[in-house]
mmCIF file of C-alpha atoms in Angstrom:
data_model
loop_
_atom_site.group_PDB
_atom_site.id
_atom_site.type_symbol
_atom_site.label_atom_id
_atom_site.label_comp_id
_atom_site.label_asym_id
_atom_site.label_seq_id
_atom_site.Cartn_x
_atom_site.Cartn_y
_atom_site.Cartn_z
ATOM 1 C CA UNK A 1 51.939 41.176 -94.781
ATOM 2 C CA UNK A 2 53.303 39.194 -91.965
ATOM 3 C CA UNK A 3 53.448 40.746 -88.562
ATOM 4 C CA UNK A 4 55.803 39.521 -85.989
ATOM 5 C CA UNK A 5 54.014 37.528 -83.270
ATOM 6 C CA UNK A 6 54.884 36.390 -79.801
ATOM 7 C CA UNK A 7 52.541 33.659 -78.590
ATOM 8 C CA UNK A 8 52.243 32.950 -74.884
ATOM 9 C CA UNK A 9 50.462 29.798 -73.773
ATOM 10 C CA UNK A 10 50.170 29.374 -70.034
ATOM 11 C CA UNK A 11 48.553 26.819 -67.755
ATOM 12 C CA UNK A 12 47.760 27.488 -64.129
ATOM 13 C CA UNK A 13 49.007 25.205 -61.438
ATOM 14 C CA UNK A 14 46.366 22.816 -60.117
ATOM 15 C CA UNK A 15 46.239 21.625 -56.532
ATOM 16 C CA UNK A 16 44.546 18.461 -55.386
ATOM 17 C CA UNK A 17 43.022 18.092 -51.911
ATOM 18 C CA UNK A 18 42.183 14.638 -50.606
ATOM 19 C CA UNK A 19 40.149 14.690 -47.410
ATOM 20 C CA UNK A 20 39.299 11.933 -44.995
ATOM 21 C CA UNK A 21 36.278 13.053 -42.927
ATOM 22 C CA UNK A 22 36.496 12.987 -39.148
ATOM 23 C CA UNK A 23 34.725 10.107 -37.464
ATOM 24 C CA UNK A 24 32.874 10.528 -34.173
ATOM 25 C CA UNK A 25 31.220 7.569 -32.470
ATOM 26 C CA UNK A 26 29.243 7.987 -29.251
ATOM 27 C CA UNK A 27 27.818 4.968 -27.476
ATOM 28 C CA UNK A 28 25.645 5.625 -24.466
ATOM 29 C CA UNK A 29 24.950 2.651 -22.203
ATOM 30 C CA UNK A 30 21.662 2.889 -20.330
ATOM 31 C CA UNK A 31 21.807 3.729 -16.651
ATOM 32 C CA UNK A 32 21.768 0.844 -14.169
ATOM 33 C CA UNK A 33 18.516 1.178 -12.245
ATOM 34 C CA UNK A 34 17.466 -1.002 -9.316
ATOM 35 C CA UNK A 35 14.069 -0.539 -7.698
ATOM 36 C CA UNK A 36 13.100 -2.554 -4.640
ATOM 37 C CA UNK A 37 9.684 -2.156 -3.088
ATOM 38 C CA UNK A 38 9.488 -3.539 0.463
ATOM 39 C CA UNK A 39 6.107 -4.878 1.419
ATOM 40 C CA UNK A 40 3.911 -2.757 3.637
ATOM 41 C CA UNK A 41 3.852 -3.691 7.336
ATOM 42 C CA UNK A 42 0.333 -4.752 8.247
ATOM 43 C CA UNK A 43 -0.727 -5.629 11.775
ATOM 44 C CA UNK A 44 -4.248 -6.799 12.551
ATOM 45 C CA UNK A 45 -5.329 -7.249 16.164
ATOM 46 C CA UNK A 46 -8.712 -8.781 16.770
ATOM 47 C CA UNK A 47 -10.554 -9.197 20.011
ATOM 48 C CA UNK A 48 -12.966 -12.101 19.556
ATOM 49 C CA UNK A 49 -16.642 -11.511 20.109
ATOM 50 C CA UNK A 50 -18.209 -12.973 23.218
ATOM 51 C CA UNK A 51 -21.666 -14.469 23.547
ATOM 52 C CA UNK A 52 -22.895 -15.383 27.008
ATOM 53 C CA UNK A 53 -26.170 -17.280 27.463
ATOM 54 C CA UNK A 54 -27.330 -17.713 31.054
ATOM 55 C CA UNK A 55 -30.218 -20.181 31.235
ATOM 56 C CA UNK A 56 -29.985 -20.903 34.921
ATOM 57 C CA UNK A 57 -33.425 -19.401 35.639
ATOM 58 C CA UNK A 58 -35.010 -21.242 32.691
ATOM 59 C CA UNK A 59 -33.573 -24.553 33.954
ATOM 60 C CA UNK A 60 -34.884 -23.782 37.439
ATOM 61 C CA UNK A 61 -38.357 -23.153 35.976
ATOM 62 C CA UNK A 62 -38.450 -26.683 34.527
ATOM 63 C CA UNK A 63 -37.041 -28.216 37.730
ATOM 64 C CA UNK A 64 -33.443 -28.704 36.605
ATOM 65 C CA UNK A 65 -31.714 -27.099 39.556
ATOM 66 C CA UNK A 66 -28.120 -27.683 40.532
ATOM 67 C CA UNK A 67 -27.400 -29.173 43.938
ATOM 68 C CA UNK A 68 -25.705 -26.005 45.181
ATOM 69 C CA UNK A 69 -28.556 -23.797 43.995
ATOM 70 C CA UNK A 70 -31.211 -26.180 45.375
ATOM 71 C CA UNK A 71 -29.444 -26.197 48.748
ATOM 72 C CA UNK A 72 -29.278 -22.411 48.721
ATOM 73 C CA UNK A 73 -32.973 -22.085 47.769
ATOM 74 C CA UNK A 74 -34.034 -24.610 50.430
ATOM 75 C CA UNK A 75 -31.992 -22.778 53.061
ATOM 76 C CA UNK A 76 -33.616 -19.463 52.125
ATOM 77 C CA UNK A 77 -37.078 -21.047 52.097
ATOM 78 C CA UNK A 78 -36.423 -22.721 55.473
ATOM 79 C CA UNK A 79 -35.273 -19.464 57.015
ATOM 80 C CA UNK A 80 -38.283 -17.623 55.581
ATOM 81 C CA UNK A 81 -40.674 -20.343 56.802
ATOM 82 C CA UNK A 82 -38.979 -20.362 60.236
ATOM 83 C CA UNK A 83 -39.354 -16.595 60.627
ATOM 84 C CA UNK A 84 -42.939 -16.710 59.388
ATOM 85 C CA UNK A 85 -43.693 -19.574 61.833
ATOM 86 C CA UNK A 86 -42.167 -17.704 64.777
ATOM 87 C CA UNK A 87 -44.117 -14.562 63.861
ATOM 88 C CA UNK A 88 -47.347 -16.568 63.537
ATOM 89 C CA UNK A 89 -46.845 -18.314 66.869
ATOM 90 C CA UNK A 90 -46.077 -15.034 68.638
ATOM 91 C CA UNK A 91 -49.213 -13.469 67.176
ATOM 92 C CA UNK A 92 -51.339 -16.499 68.120
ATOM 93 C CA UNK A 93 -49.845 -16.532 71.623
ATOM 94 C CA UNK A 94 -50.682 -12.862 72.085
ATOM 95 C CA UNK A 95 -54.251 -13.517 70.924
ATOM 96 C CA UNK A 96 -54.547 -16.453 73.367
ATOM 97 C CA UNK A 97 -53.265 -14.286 76.226
ATOM 98 C CA UNK A 98 -56.001 -11.780 75.575
ATOM 99 C CA UNK A 99 -58.798 -14.319 75.420
ATOM 100 C CA UNK A 100 -60.647 -12.385 78.068
ATOM 101 C CA UNK A 101 -61.204 -9.580 75.587
ATOM 102 C CA UNK A 102 -63.675 -11.742 73.738
ATOM 103 C CA UNK A 103 -63.724 -13.476 70.423
ATOM 104 C CA UNK A 104 -62.883 -17.035 69.534
ATOM 105 C CA UNK A 105 -59.127 -17.104 68.951
ATOM 106 C CA UNK A 106 -58.847 -20.882 68.492
ATOM 107 C CA UNK A 107 -61.427 -20.968 65.684
ATOM 108 C CA UNK A 108 -59.878 -17.951 63.985
ATOM 109 C CA UNK A 109 -56.433 -19.639 64.224
ATOM 110 C CA UNK A 110 -57.754 -22.814 62.591
ATOM 111 C CA UNK A 111 -59.458 -20.903 59.822
ATOM 112 C CA UNK A 112 -56.332 -18.843 59.139
ATOM 113 C CA UNK A 113 -54.045 -21.889 59.044
ATOM 114 C CA UNK A 114 -56.122 -23.709 56.444
ATOM 115 C CA UNK A 115 -54.319 -24.263 53.112
ATOM 116 C CA UNK A 116 -55.705 -21.701 50.715
ATOM 117 C CA UNK A 117 -54.218 -23.085 47.491
ATOM 118 C CA UNK A 118 -55.187 -21.023 44.530
ATOM 119 C CA UNK A 119 -56.036 -22.829 41.292
ATOM 120 C CA UNK A 120 -53.374 -22.697 38.592
ATOM 121 C CA UNK A 121 -54.527 -20.845 35.512
ATOM 122 C CA UNK A 122 -51.904 -20.118 32.842
ATOM 123 C CA UNK A 123 -48.171 -20.350 33.265
ATOM 124 C CA UNK A 124 -45.170 -20.250 31.000
ATOM 125 C CA UNK A 125 -42.332 -22.654 31.391
ATOM 126 C CA UNK A 126 -39.726 -21.306 31.273
ATOM 127 C CA UNK A 127 -40.870 -17.891 32.398
ATOM 128 C CA UNK A 128 -40.389 -14.937 30.022
ATOM 129 C CA UNK A 129 -36.973 -13.335 30.308
ATOM 130 C CA UNK A 130 -35.508 -16.326 32.122
ATOM 131 C CA UNK A 131 -32.790 -16.792 29.475
ATOM 132 C CA UNK A 132 -30.290 -13.951 29.699
ATOM 133 C CA UNK A 133 -28.246 -13.270 26.585
ATOM 134 C CA UNK A 134 -25.231 -10.971 26.622
ATOM 135 C CA UNK A 135 -23.232 -10.259 23.476
ATOM 136 C CA UNK A 136 -20.008 -8.283 23.189
ATOM 137 C CA UNK A 137 -19.009 -7.663 19.535
ATOM 138 C CA UNK A 138 -15.445 -8.243 18.416
ATOM 139 C CA UNK A 139 -13.046 -5.368 17.829
ATOM 140 C CA UNK A 140 -10.612 -5.231 14.959
ATOM 141 C CA UNK A 141 -7.650 -2.845 14.947
ATOM 142 C CA UNK A 142 -5.691 -2.544 11.734
ATOM 143 C CA UNK A 143 -2.324 -0.791 11.786
ATOM 144 C CA UNK A 144 -0.324 -0.427 8.599
ATOM 145 C CA UNK A 145 2.852 1.286 7.535
ATOM 146 C CA UNK A 146 3.852 1.956 3.952
ATOM 147 C CA UNK A 147 7.536 1.421 3.219
ATOM 148 C CA UNK A 148 9.104 3.696 0.651
ATOM 149 C CA UNK A 149 10.711 2.112 -2.399
ATOM 150 C CA UNK A 150 14.493 1.767 -2.422
ATOM 151 C CA UNK A 151 15.780 3.182 -5.711
ATOM 152 C CA UNK A 152 19.434 2.909 -6.679
ATOM 153 C CA UNK A 153 20.640 4.384 -9.950
ATOM 154 C CA UNK A 154 24.100 4.421 -11.486
ATOM 155 C CA UNK A 155 24.764 6.584 -14.501
ATOM 156 C CA UNK A 156 27.137 5.112 -17.072
ATOM 157 C CA UNK A 157 29.424 7.529 -18.871
ATOM 158 C CA UNK A 158 29.168 7.665 -22.642
ATOM 159 C CA UNK A 159 31.898 5.935 -24.672
ATOM 160 C CA UNK A 160 33.284 8.442 -27.186
ATOM 161 C CA UNK A 161 35.586 7.406 -30.026
ATOM 162 C CA UNK A 162 36.960 10.179 -32.247
ATOM 163 C CA UNK A 163 39.143 9.787 -35.308
ATOM 164 C CA UNK A 164 40.339 13.163 -36.612
ATOM 165 C CA UNK A 165 39.923 13.949 -40.285
ATOM 166 C CA UNK A 166 42.823 14.407 -42.701
ATOM 167 C CA UNK A 167 43.390 16.792 -45.560
ATOM 168 C CA UNK A 168 46.209 15.959 -47.979
ATOM 169 C CA UNK A 169 47.105 18.777 -50.354
ATOM 170 C CA UNK A 170 49.230 17.947 -53.381
ATOM 171 C CA UNK A 171 50.139 19.600 -56.666
ATOM 172 C CA UNK A 172 48.275 17.936 -59.469
ATOM 173 C CA UNK A 173 49.725 19.985 -62.395
ATOM 174 C CA UNK A 174 52.580 22.430 -62.353
ATOM 175 C CA UNK A 175 52.172 25.866 -63.783
ATOM 176 C CA UNK A 176 53.559 26.227 -67.300
ATOM 177 C CA UNK A 177 54.338 29.053 -69.684
ATOM 178 C CA UNK A 178 55.044 28.354 -73.355
ATOM 179 C CA UNK A 179 56.393 31.183 -75.445
ATOM 180 C CA UNK A 180 56.363 30.934 -79.236
ATOM 181 C CA UNK A 181 57.708 33.496 -81.754
ATOM 182 C CA UNK A 182 56.543 33.838 -85.305
ATOM 183 C CA UNK A 183 57.755 36.253 -88.034
ATOM 184 C CA UNK A 184 60.132 37.851 -85.687
ATOM 185 C CA UNK A 185 63.307 39.121 -87.407
ATOM 186 C CA UNK A 186 66.323 40.859 -86.150
ATOM 187 C CA UNK A 187 68.003 43.059 -88.671
ATOM 188 C CA UNK A 188 71.480 44.189 -87.852
ATOM 189 C CA UNK A 189 73.961 46.321 -89.780
ATOM 190 C CA UNK A 190 75.440 43.555 -91.779
ATOM 191 C CA UNK A 191 73.085 40.706 -91.315
ATOM 192 C CA UNK A 192 69.458 39.681 -90.948
ATOM 193 C CA UNK A 193 68.334 36.969 -88.651
ATOM 194 C CA UNK A 194 64.935 35.280 -88.155
ATOM 195 C CA UNK A 195 64.009 34.291 -84.732
#
């Protein structure tokens, strides 16, 4: 037995999407950096040391006397001898005036005026301590100043390049509907028809 049939065959529509991805490029240049370090200021002040050696007395001990010093020493010795001579003569004159008091002033004067030179035993030439040494040490003053570094920086902006993405939508296949009849008959009053 044959049944009438209606066959439907359909196909959905198909879309197609083509995309181009977005493109982002970022380029960052390094910052410009300048560093300058000034040298430190250094100041050194030095007072030189001083050494003074006075050997005048040592030279005098060995007989090396300057003319000015020898003249000065002779003048002092002459004055001292003059005063001692005046004192001695006054004393002897007073003793002679009082001769009536007894004694033998002339003999005592002669005995007193004899040269009583003492024998030389041990001596040091030059004498100890005759060389005078004076030393003043040097002084050093150091002054310094640290200078801060000079830093200059310049930031560079990033370079950004952007290409937007695309999406293209298109219809790949259209929708379709296919209808097929089988064993379908139309029977009218006077006729019969197969579809």
